Coordinates of C-alpha atoms in Angstrom, one line a residue:
M1 CA 8.9 47.5 27.8
L2 CA 9.9 46.5 24.3
F3 CA 13.3 46.8 22.7
K4 CA 14.1 46.6 19.0
T5 CA 16.6 43.9 19.7
D6 CA 13.9 41.7 21.2
L7 CA 12.8 38.8 19.0
Y8 CA 9.4 37.5 18.0
I9 CA 7.7 34.7 16.2
C10 CA 4.0 34.3 15.2
E11 CA 1.5 31.5 15.2
R12 CA -2.3 31.4 14.6
T13 CA -5.1 29.2 15.9
Y14 CA -6.4 28.4 12.4
P15 CA -6.9 30.2 9.1
I16 CA -9.4 33.1 8.8
D17 CA -12.1 32.9 6.1
E18 CA -13.9 35.7 4.3
R19 CA -16.7 36.0 6.7
Q20 CA -14.3 36.4 9.6
R21 CA -12.4 39.1 7.7
D22 CA -15.8 40.9 7.3
I23 CA -16.4 40.6 11.1
L24 CA -12.9 42.1 11.7
S25 CA -13.5 44.9 9.3
Y26 CA -17.0 45.9 10.3
L27 CA -17.3 45.0 14.0
Y28 CA -13.8 45.0 15.5
L29 CA -12.1 47.8 13.5
P30 CA -14.3 50.6 15.0
L31 CA -13.4 49.3 18.5
I32 CA -9.7 48.8 18.2
G33 CA -8.7 51.4 15.6
Q34 CA -6.7 51.3 12.4
R35 CA -3.3 50.8 14.0
A36 CA -4.2 47.8 16.1
Y37 CA -6.2 46.5 13.1
S38 CA -3.1 46.7 10.9
V39 CA -0.9 45.1 13.5
Y40 CA -3.4 42.2 13.7
H41 CA -3.4 41.6 10.0
F42 CA 0.4 41.8 9.7
L43 CA 0.9 39.4 12.5
Y44 CA -1.6 37.0 10.9
E45 CA 0.4 37.2 7.6
E46 CA 3.6 36.6 9.5
S47 CA 2.0 33.5 11.1
K48 CA 1.3 32.1 7.7
R49 CA 4.9 32.6 6.6
M50 CA 6.4 31.3 9.8
T51 CA 4.3 28.1 9.5
H52 CA 6.6 27.1 6.7
F53 CA 9.7 29.1 7.7
H54 CA 10.2 28.9 11.5
H55 CA 12.6 31.9 12.1
Y56 CA 12.9 34.5 14.9
C57 CA 12.8 38.1 13.8
G58 CA 13.6 41.3 15.5
L59 CA 10.8 43.6 16.7
S60 CA 12.4 46.2 14.4
R61 CA 10.9 44.3 11.5
L62 CA 7.4 45.1 12.8
T63 CA 8.1 48.7 13.5
S64 CA 9.6 49.2 10.0
Y65 CA 6.9 47.4 8.1
L66 CA 4.1 49.1 10.0
N67 CA 5.8 52.5 10.3
I68 CA 5.1 52.7 14.1
S69 CA 7.2 53.2 17.2
L70 CA 7.8 50.5 19.8
D71 CA 5.4 52.2 22.2
Q72 CA 2.7 52.2 19.6
L73 CA 3.3 48.6 18.8
E74 CA 3.1 47.7 22.5
N75 CA -0.2 49.6 22.9
A76 CA -1.7 48.0 19.8
C77 CA -0.8 44.5 21.0
K78 CA -2.4 45.3 24.4
M79 CA -5.6 46.4 22.7
L80 CA -5.7 43.2 20.7
E81 CA -5.0 41.1 23.8
G82 CA -7.7 42.8 25.7
I83 CA -10.4 42.2 23.1
G84 CA -9.3 38.6 22.5
L85 CA -7.6 38.8 19.2
L86 CA -4.1 38.1 20.4
R87 CA -2.2 36.1 23.0
T88 CA 1.3 37.0 23.9
F89 CA 3.9 34.8 25.6
R90 CA 7.4 35.9 26.6
Q91 CA 10.6 33.9 27.1
S92 CA 13.5 35.7 28.9
E93 CA 16.8 33.8 28.9
E94 CA 19.7 34.8 26.8
K95 CA 17.4 37.0 24.6
T96 CA 13.9 38.1 25.1
I97 CA 11.5 36.3 22.7
Y98 CA 7.9 37.1 22.2
L99 CA 5.5 34.5 20.9
Y100 CA 2.4 36.2 19.3
V101 CA -0.5 33.8 18.8
V102 CA -3.1 35.3 16.6
Q103 CA -6.7 34.4 17.7
H104 CA -9.7 34.2 15.4
P105 CA -12.5 36.7 16.0
L106 CA -15.8 35.8 17.6
S107 CA -18.5 34.4 15.4
L108 CA -21.2 36.9 14.4
N109 CA -23.7 35.3 16.8
K110 CA -21.3 35.4 19.8
F111 CA -20.3 39.0 19.1
L112 CA -23.9 40.2 18.9
H113 CA -24.7 38.4 22.2
N114 CA -21.7 40.0 23.9
Q115 CA -23.3 43.0 25.6
V116 CA -20.0 44.7 26.3
L117 CA -18.9 44.6 22.7
V118 CA -22.3 45.5 21.2
Q119 CA -22.8 48.5 23.5
A120 CA -19.3 49.7 22.8
L121 CA -19.9 49.4 19.1
R122 CA -23.3 51.2 19.4
H123 CA -21.6 54.0 21.3
T124 CA -18.9 54.2 18.6
L125 CA -21.0 54.0 15.5
G126 CA -24.4 55.2 16.6
E127 CA -27.7 53.3 16.5
E128 CA -28.3 53.9 12.8
Q129 CA -24.9 52.7 11.6
L130 CA -25.0 49.8 13.9
N131 CA -28.2 48.6 12.4
I132 CA -26.8 49.1 8.9
T133 CA -23.7 47.1 9.8
I134 CA -25.8 44.2 11.3
H135 CA -28.0 44.2 8.3
Y136 CA -24.9 43.8 6.1
F137 CA -24.4 40.3 7.6
K138 CA -28.0 39.2 6.9
S139 CA -28.2 37.0 3.8
S140 CA -30.7 37.9 1.2
H141 CA -32.2 34.9 -0.7
E142 CA -34.5 34.7 -3.7
N143 CA -38.0 33.3 -3.0
R144 CA -37.8 29.8 -4.4
N145 CA -41.5 29.0 -4.4
D146 CA -41.8 29.6 -8.1
Y147 CA -38.6 27.7 -9.0
E148 CA -38.1 24.1 -9.9
D149 CA -34.9 22.4 -8.6
I150 CA -33.2 21.0 -11.7
S151 CA -29.8 20.3 -10.0
S152 CA -28.1 17.1 -11.2
R153 CA -27.6 14.3 -8.7
F154 CA -24.4 12.3 -8.3
T155 CA -25.7 9.3 -10.2
D156 CA -26.9 11.6 -13.0
V157 CA -23.5 13.0 -13.7
Y158 CA -21.0 10.3 -12.7
S159 CA -20.5 6.6 -13.2
V160 CA -18.3 4.6 -10.8
D161 CA -15.9 2.0 -12.1
L162 CA -13.3 0.8 -9.6
S163 CA -11.5 -1.2 -12.2
N164 CA -10.2 1.9 -13.9
A165 CA -7.4 4.2 -12.7
R166 CA -10.0 7.0 -12.6
A167 CA -12.8 5.6 -10.5
L168 CA -15.2 8.5 -11.3
S169 CA -16.0 9.2 -15.0
F170 CA -18.3 11.9 -16.3
K171 CA -21.4 10.7 -18.1
D172 CA -22.0 12.1 -21.6
V173 CA -25.6 13.2 -21.2
D174 CA -27.7 14.8 -23.9
E175 CA -31.2 16.2 -23.5
E176 CA -32.9 13.1 -25.0
S177 CA -31.2 10.6 -22.7
Y178 CA -31.3 12.7 -19.5
E179 CA -34.7 11.5 -18.4
E180 CA -33.5 7.9 -18.6
F181 CA -31.2 8.4 -15.5
H182 CA -32.6 7.7 -12.1
V183 CA -32.4 10.5 -9.6
E184 CA -31.1 8.1 -7.0
Y185 CA -30.8 4.4 -6.4
D186 CA -34.3 2.7 -6.4
L187 CA -34.7 0.6 -3.3
S188 CA -38.3 -0.6 -3.9
L189 CA -37.2 -4.0 -5.2
F190 CA -34.5 -4.2 -2.6
Y191 CA -37.0 -3.8 0.2
E192 CA -39.4 -6.3 -1.4
S193 CA -36.6 -8.9 -1.5
L194 CA -35.9 -8.4 2.2
R195 CA -39.5 -8.8 3.3
D196 CA -39.3 -12.5 3.9
Y197 CA -36.2 -12.3 6.1
G198 CA -37.8 -10.5 9.0
I199 CA -35.4 -7.6 9.1
P200 CA -37.2 -4.6 10.7
H201 CA -37.5 -1.7 8.2
K202 CA -36.2 0.8 10.8
K203 CA -32.9 -1.2 11.1
I204 CA -32.3 -0.8 7.3
A205 CA -33.5 2.8 7.2
A206 CA -30.9 3.8 9.7
H207 CA -28.2 2.8 7.2
E208 CA -30.0 3.6 4.0
D209 CA -27.5 6.2 2.8
L210 CA -24.6 3.8 3.3
I211 CA -26.5 1.0 1.5
K212 CA -27.2 3.3 -1.5
Q213 CA -23.6 4.5 -1.6
L214 CA -22.3 0.9 -1.6
A215 CA -24.8 -0.1 -4.3
I216 CA -23.6 2.8 -6.5
I217 CA -19.9 2.3 -5.8
Y218 CA -19.9 -1.5 -6.4
S219 CA -22.6 -1.6 -9.1
L220 CA -24.8 -3.9 -7.1
D221 CA -28.3 -4.7 -8.4
A222 CA -31.3 -4.7 -6.0
L223 CA -31.3 -8.5 -5.5
T224 CA -27.5 -8.7 -4.9
L225 CA -27.8 -5.7 -2.6
A226 CA -30.5 -7.4 -0.6
S227 CA -28.4 -10.6 -0.2
V228 CA -25.4 -8.5 1.0
V229 CA -27.5 -6.7 3.6
R230 CA -29.1 -10.0 4.8
E231 CA -25.7 -11.6 5.3
S232 CA -24.6 -8.6 7.3
Y233 CA -27.5 -8.7 9.7
H234 CA -26.4 -10.1 13.0
N235 CA -27.7 -9.8 16.6
Q236 CA -30.6 -7.7 15.5
E237 CA -28.3 -5.1 14.0
I238 CA -26.7 -4.4 10.6
D239 CA -22.9 -4.8 10.9
T240 CA -21.7 -1.9 8.7
R241 CA -18.1 -3.1 8.7
L242 CA -19.3 -6.5 7.4
L243 CA -21.6 -4.8 5.0
R244 CA -18.8 -2.9 3.4
E245 CA -16.6 -6.1 3.2
K246 CA -19.3 -8.2 1.6
A247 CA -20.2 -5.5 -0.9
K248 CA -16.5 -5.2 -1.9
N249 CA -16.1 -9.0 -2.2
V250 CA -19.1 -9.2 -4.5
Y251 CA -17.7 -6.5 -6.6
K252 CA -14.3 -8.3 -6.8
M253 CA -16.0 -11.6 -7.9
N254 CA -18.0 -9.8 -10.6
S255 CA -15.0 -7.7 -11.8
F256 CA -13.0 -10.6 -13.0
S257 CA -15.4 -11.0 -15.9
T258 CA -14.7 -7.4 -17.2
L259 CA -11.0 -8.2 -17.7
K260 CA -10.2 -9.2 -21.3
E261 CA -6.8 -8.1 -22.5
I262 CA -4.9 -9.9 -19.8
Y263 CA -5.7 -13.2 -21.4
R264 CA -4.0 -12.4 -24.7
T265 CA -0.5 -13.2 -25.8
Q266 CA 2.1 -11.3 -27.8
P267 CA 0.9 -10.5 -31.4
D268 CA 2.7 -12.4 -34.1
Q269 CA 4.1 -9.3 -35.8
F270 CA 6.0 -8.4 -32.6
K271 CA 7.4 -11.8 -31.8
M272 CA 11.1 -12.7 -32.0
N273 CA 12.6 -14.3 -35.1
S274 CA 15.6 -15.6 -33.3
H275 CA 16.2 -19.4 -33.2
S276 CA 18.8 -19.1 -30.5
H277 CA 18.8 -21.7 -27.7
S278 CA 20.4 -19.4 -25.1
A279 CA 18.8 -19.2 -21.7
L280 CA 18.0 -15.5 -22.2
D281 CA 16.3 -16.1 -25.6
Q282 CA 14.4 -19.1 -24.3
H283 CA 13.1 -17.0 -21.4
L284 CA 12.1 -14.1 -23.7
L285 CA 10.3 -16.6 -25.9
Y286 CA 8.5 -17.9 -22.8
L287 CA 7.3 -14.4 -22.0
E288 CA 6.0 -14.0 -25.6
T289 CA 3.9 -17.2 -25.5
I290 CA 2.3 -16.7 -22.1
S291 CA -0.5 -14.2 -21.2
P292 CA -0.1 -11.8 -18.3
Y293 CA -2.9 -13.6 -16.6
E294 CA -1.0 -16.9 -16.8
L295 CA 2.2 -15.3 -15.7
L296 CA 0.6 -13.8 -12.6
K297 CA -1.1 -17.1 -11.9
R298 CA 2.3 -18.8 -11.9
K299 CA 3.8 -16.1 -9.7
Q300 CA 0.9 -16.7 -7.3
G301 CA 2.0 -20.4 -7.1
G302 CA -0.7 -21.7 -9.4
G303 CA -3.6 -20.0 -7.5
K304 CA -6.0 -17.4 -8.9
P305 CA -4.3 -14.0 -9.2
V306 CA -5.6 -11.2 -7.1
L307 CA -7.8 -8.6 -8.8
H308 CA -5.4 -5.8 -7.8
D309 CA -2.5 -7.3 -9.9
L310 CA -4.8 -8.2 -12.8
S311 CA -6.3 -4.7 -13.0
I312 CA -2.8 -3.2 -13.2
A313 CA -1.9 -5.5 -16.1
E314 CA -5.2 -4.7 -17.8
T315 CA -4.6 -0.9 -17.4
L316 CA -1.1 -1.2 -18.9
M317 CA -2.6 -2.9 -22.0
V318 CA -5.8 -0.9 -22.4
E319 CA -4.9 2.6 -21.4
L320 CA -1.2 2.6 -22.3
G321 CA -1.4 0.3 -25.3
L322 CA 1.5 -2.1 -24.2
N323 CA 1.7 -5.5 -25.8
P324 CA 1.2 -8.6 -23.6
G325 CA 4.8 -9.7 -23.8
V326 CA 6.0 -6.2 -22.8
V327 CA 3.6 -6.2 -19.8
N328 CA 5.1 -9.6 -18.8
V329 CA 8.6 -8.1 -18.8
L330 CA 7.4 -5.2 -16.8
I331 CA 5.7 -7.5 -14.2
E332 CA 8.9 -9.5 -13.8
L333 CA 11.0 -6.4 -13.4
V334 CA 8.8 -4.7 -10.8
M335 CA 8.2 -7.8 -8.8
G336 CA 12.0 -8.5 -8.9
I337 CA 12.9 -5.2 -7.3
N338 CA 9.8 -4.7 -5.1
N339 CA 9.8 -8.0 -3.1
N340 CA 7.2 -9.6 -5.3
K341 CA 4.8 -6.7 -5.1
L342 CA 3.2 -4.7 -7.8
P343 CA 2.8 -1.0 -6.8
R344 CA 0.3 0.5 -9.2
S345 CA 1.9 3.9 -9.5
Y346 CA 5.4 2.5 -10.1
C347 CA 4.0 0.1 -12.8
E348 CA 2.2 2.9 -14.5
T349 CA 5.2 5.2 -14.4
I350 CA 7.4 2.6 -16.1
G351 CA 4.6 1.6 -18.5
A352 CA 4.0 5.3 -19.5
S353 CA 7.7 5.7 -20.2
W354 CA 7.8 2.6 -22.4
A355 CA 4.7 3.6 -24.2
R356 CA 6.3 7.0 -25.1
R357 CA 9.5 5.1 -26.2
R358 CA 7.3 2.9 -28.4
I359 CA 8.5 -0.4 -26.9
H360 CA 6.6 -3.1 -28.7
T361 CA 8.8 -6.2 -28.5
V362 CA 9.9 -8.4 -25.5
K363 CA 13.5 -7.8 -26.5
Q364 CA 13.1 -4.0 -26.4
A365 CA 11.3 -4.2 -23.0
Y366 CA 14.1 -6.5 -21.7
E367 CA 16.8 -3.9 -22.6
Q368 CA 14.9 -1.2 -20.9
A369 CA 14.3 -3.3 -17.8
M370 CA 18.1 -4.0 -17.6
R371 CA 18.8 -0.3 -17.6
I372 CA 16.3 0.2 -14.7
R373 CA 17.7 -2.7 -12.8
K374 CA 21.3 -1.5 -13.2
G375 CA 20.3 2.0 -12.0
K376 CA 18.7 0.4 -8.9
Q377 CA 21.8 -1.7 -8.2
E378 CA 24.0 1.4 -8.5
E379 CA 21.8 3.3 -6.0
E380 CA 22.0 0.4 -3.5
E381 CA 25.8 0.3 -3.9
E382 CA 26.1 4.0 -3.3
K383 CA 24.0 3.7 -0.1
K384 CA 26.2 0.8 1.1
E385 CA 29.3 2.9 0.4
E386 CA 27.9 5.9 2.4
I387 CA 27.1 3.6 5.3
T388 CA 30.6 2.1 5.2
N389 CA 32.2 5.6 5.0
E390 CA 30.2 6.7 8.0
E391 CA 31.6 3.8 10.0
V392 CA 35.2 4.5 8.9
I393 CA 34.8 8.2 9.8
S394 CA 33.8 7.4 13.3
D395 CA 36.1 8.8 16.0
P396 CA 39.3 6.6 16.5
L397 CA 40.0 5.2 20.0
D398 CA 42.7 6.9 21.9
N399 CA 45.4 4.9 23.7
D400 CA 43.6 4.8 27.1
D401 CA 40.4 3.6 25.4
L402 CA 42.3 0.9 23.5
V403 CA 44.1 -0.4 26.6
A404 CA 40.8 -0.5 28.5
M405 CA 39.1 -2.4 25.7
L406 CA 41.9 -5.0 25.5
Q407 CA 41.8 -5.5 29.3
K408 CA 38.1 -6.1 29.1
V409 CA 38.5 -8.6 26.3
K410 CA 41.2 -10.5 28.3
G411 CA 39.0 -10.4 31.4
I412 CA 41.6 -8.3 33.4

């Protein structure tokens, strides 16, 4: 027996899509009736709300919203439970709490193969209406024999460039140039190049989709692609993990040649006119006369900088229009406060801010960097103070605890 003071909370198995809503409306509704149908939908909406706001509510909420009595609510829930649309759990301790778990309806195929449900629905609707209802779920398709498939393929529409912040770019295709695009990656030269290596065709065909995808993503020509596949063939099988790694490494090696701006230095019109010999001015002058590539190389200990760092610097200069000297200041700032790491999103956030502020000189960039560094230091000091305050606020020792501690220290 239910009481208005009892509490409830709702959950669901997983979201219901439009087809399942149709199944509920056309197949379940005639069997369970409007009241149980309304209870089901309201409990489902409650489960969505309670997913983000876990809060117990009184059963009076359900009776008020649905304008039904507790007995009617109980009967509706039993009908839903019996037909598999609801599971109910009860916890009886200080207060009685009901957990309503809303179940998804059966699929169309499972419902129509359930003789109990179908016969009950036939009895309720009649043979004619049942056939009309079932026909509603049948899809009607146009005869495609006289049609030509002109849908665009992935490679027709998109180009892939992993060196850009947006890896996928939309191709500007006009009617004259459309025919120049290949429908998919042509593997004929690729297969011919592999003929002398004794790799069975069926071994390659098993991974053909992956091979095509890697060729498109990393812009590999047929000969390079064949070499990558050959180097990934071990123990009579293609090692897909190794295949991905080698394709990525080839792309990295080729991508260095596309970087141009990172080798430039600060333009003359934005250089300092100061002849001061202070340590600060000397360092700013150093950042003006060195390229971002050379700065990253020195940060790397003289070794070749990684492509990740170089591409960030290139993006800051090409897409945000920052001068080389300004980028150098940004690199030193971010590495200094991020344990010698260059997080792309953080660099681009600062870079975008500086671009909006029209920061062109190393001096201007240095002043902005000092403001950011000062803000970081203040945040760290506040965190330290909070930790210190928490330690001070800890419960003081009473006299008995203090005596016991002193005896322990003295070895008594």
